[in-house]
Short mmCIF file of C-alpha atoms in Angstrom, two decimals:
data_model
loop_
_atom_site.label_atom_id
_atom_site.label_comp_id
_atom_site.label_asym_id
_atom_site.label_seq_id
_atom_site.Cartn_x
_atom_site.Cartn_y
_atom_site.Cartn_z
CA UNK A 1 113.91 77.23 121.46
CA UNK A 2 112.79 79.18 118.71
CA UNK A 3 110.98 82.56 119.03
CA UNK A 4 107.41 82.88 119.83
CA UNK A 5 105.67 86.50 119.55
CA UNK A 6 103.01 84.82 122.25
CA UNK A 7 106.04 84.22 124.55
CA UNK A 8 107.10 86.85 127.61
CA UNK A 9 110.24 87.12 128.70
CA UNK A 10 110.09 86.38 132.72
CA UNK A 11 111.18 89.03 135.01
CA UNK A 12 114.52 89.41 136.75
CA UNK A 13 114.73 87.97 140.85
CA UNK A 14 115.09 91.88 142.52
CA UNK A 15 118.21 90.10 143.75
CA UNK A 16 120.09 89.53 140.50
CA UNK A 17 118.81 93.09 139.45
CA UNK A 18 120.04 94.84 142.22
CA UNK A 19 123.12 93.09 141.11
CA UNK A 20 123.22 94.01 137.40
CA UNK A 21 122.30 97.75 138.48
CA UNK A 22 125.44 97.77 140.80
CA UNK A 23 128.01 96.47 138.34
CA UNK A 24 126.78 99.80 136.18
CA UNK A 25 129.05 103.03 136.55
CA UNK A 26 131.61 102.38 139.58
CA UNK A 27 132.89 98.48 139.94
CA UNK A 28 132.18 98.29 143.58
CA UNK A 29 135.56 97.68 144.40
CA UNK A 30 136.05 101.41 145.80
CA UNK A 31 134.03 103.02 148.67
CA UNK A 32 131.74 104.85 146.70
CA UNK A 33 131.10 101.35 144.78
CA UNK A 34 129.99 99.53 147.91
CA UNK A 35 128.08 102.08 149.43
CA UNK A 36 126.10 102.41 145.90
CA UNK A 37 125.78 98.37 146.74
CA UNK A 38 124.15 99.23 150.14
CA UNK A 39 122.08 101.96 148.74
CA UNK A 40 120.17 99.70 146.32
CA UNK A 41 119.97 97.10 148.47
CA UNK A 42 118.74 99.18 151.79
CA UNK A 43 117.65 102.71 150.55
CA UNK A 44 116.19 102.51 147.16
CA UNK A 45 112.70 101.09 148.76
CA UNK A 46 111.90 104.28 150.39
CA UNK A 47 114.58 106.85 148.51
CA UNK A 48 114.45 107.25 144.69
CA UNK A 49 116.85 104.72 142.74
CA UNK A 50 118.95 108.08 141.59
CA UNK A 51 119.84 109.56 144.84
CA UNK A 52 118.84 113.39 143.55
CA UNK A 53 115.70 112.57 143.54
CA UNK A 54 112.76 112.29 145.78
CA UNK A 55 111.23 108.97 146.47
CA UNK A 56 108.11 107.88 147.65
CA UNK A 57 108.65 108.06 150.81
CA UNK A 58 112.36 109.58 151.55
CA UNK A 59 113.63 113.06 150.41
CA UNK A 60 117.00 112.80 147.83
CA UNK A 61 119.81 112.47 149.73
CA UNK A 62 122.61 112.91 147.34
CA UNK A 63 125.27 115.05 149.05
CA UNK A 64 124.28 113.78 152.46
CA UNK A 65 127.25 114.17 155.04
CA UNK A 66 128.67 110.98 157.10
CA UNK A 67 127.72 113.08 160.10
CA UNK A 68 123.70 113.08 159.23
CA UNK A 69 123.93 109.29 157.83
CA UNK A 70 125.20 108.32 161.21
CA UNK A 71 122.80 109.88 162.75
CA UNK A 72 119.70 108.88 161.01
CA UNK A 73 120.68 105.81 159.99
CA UNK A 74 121.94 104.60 163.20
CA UNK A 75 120.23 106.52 165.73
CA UNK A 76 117.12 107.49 163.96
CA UNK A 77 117.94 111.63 165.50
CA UNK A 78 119.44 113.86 163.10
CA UNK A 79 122.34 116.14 163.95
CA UNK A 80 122.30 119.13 165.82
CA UNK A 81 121.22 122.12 164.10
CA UNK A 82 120.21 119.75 161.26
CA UNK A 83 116.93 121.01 159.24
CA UNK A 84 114.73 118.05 157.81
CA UNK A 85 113.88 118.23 154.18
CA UNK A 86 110.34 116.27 155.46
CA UNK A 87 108.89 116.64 158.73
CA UNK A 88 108.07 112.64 159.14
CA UNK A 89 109.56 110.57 160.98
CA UNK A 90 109.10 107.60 159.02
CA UNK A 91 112.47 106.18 158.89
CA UNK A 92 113.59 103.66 161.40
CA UNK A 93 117.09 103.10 162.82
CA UNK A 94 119.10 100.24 160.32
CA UNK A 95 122.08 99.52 163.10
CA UNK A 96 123.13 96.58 160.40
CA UNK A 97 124.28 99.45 158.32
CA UNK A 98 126.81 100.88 161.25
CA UNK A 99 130.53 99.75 159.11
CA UNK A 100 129.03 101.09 155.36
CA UNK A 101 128.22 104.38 156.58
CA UNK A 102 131.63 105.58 155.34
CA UNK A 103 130.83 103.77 151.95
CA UNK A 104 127.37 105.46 151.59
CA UNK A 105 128.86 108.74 152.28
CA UNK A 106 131.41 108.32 149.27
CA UNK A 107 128.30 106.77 147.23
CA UNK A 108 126.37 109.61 148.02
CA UNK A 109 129.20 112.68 147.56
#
C-alpha cells in the first residue's frame, strides 16, 4: 500500500507493547528479566514505567527488598520498623504475584 501523509499509523494492543518493552535491556530469561516482565505487566499502572521514579499513584520502588515486596504485595502490611515513602494505603494485596516476588526483587535491585 503506498504511503499516504492523511494516513495514521494505529496504535500498539498494551499487550504486544508490554511485550516489545520487555524484550528491551535484560532477555527475560534471568530473574531480574521476569520480574521486569511482572513489573510492566502488574506495577507500571500505579508505579512509574522506570522504577526510580514516582508514579501517579505509587512511590519508586527501585531498590525495594524481597522482605517489603512480600509484605506489601502479599499481605498489603509492610515490615516491621518499615517507614512508608506515602502515607496511603492505596495498594491492595496481589496474592497472584506470591512465586515472582523473588524475580521482582532481582528486577528491582
Amino acid at each position: 500500500m503506498p504511503y499516504n501523509a492523511g494516513m495514521r499509523a494505529k496504535p500498539l494492543p498494551l499487550s504486544l507493547l508490554i511485550l516489545l518493552l520487555g524484550a528491551c535491556g535484560q532477555n527475560g530469561n534471568d530473574a531480574a528479566g521476569r520480574g521486569k516482565q511482572v513489573y510492566l505487566a502488574e506495577c507500571i499502572v500505579c508505579h512509574n514505567p522506570d522504577p526510580a521514579r514516582d508514579g501517579v499513584l505509587g512511590p519508586a520502588i527501585k531498590g525495594a527488598s524481597q522482605e517489603l515486596l512480600e509484605a506489601k504485595v502479599l499481605r498489603g502490611t509492610y515490615p516491621p520498623g518499615h517507614t512508608p515513602k506515602r502515607a496511603t494505603a492505596l495498594m491492595p494485596p496481589i496474592p497472584k504475584l506470591a512465586l515472582q516476588i523473588a524475580n521482582l526483587a532481582a528486577f528491582l535491585r
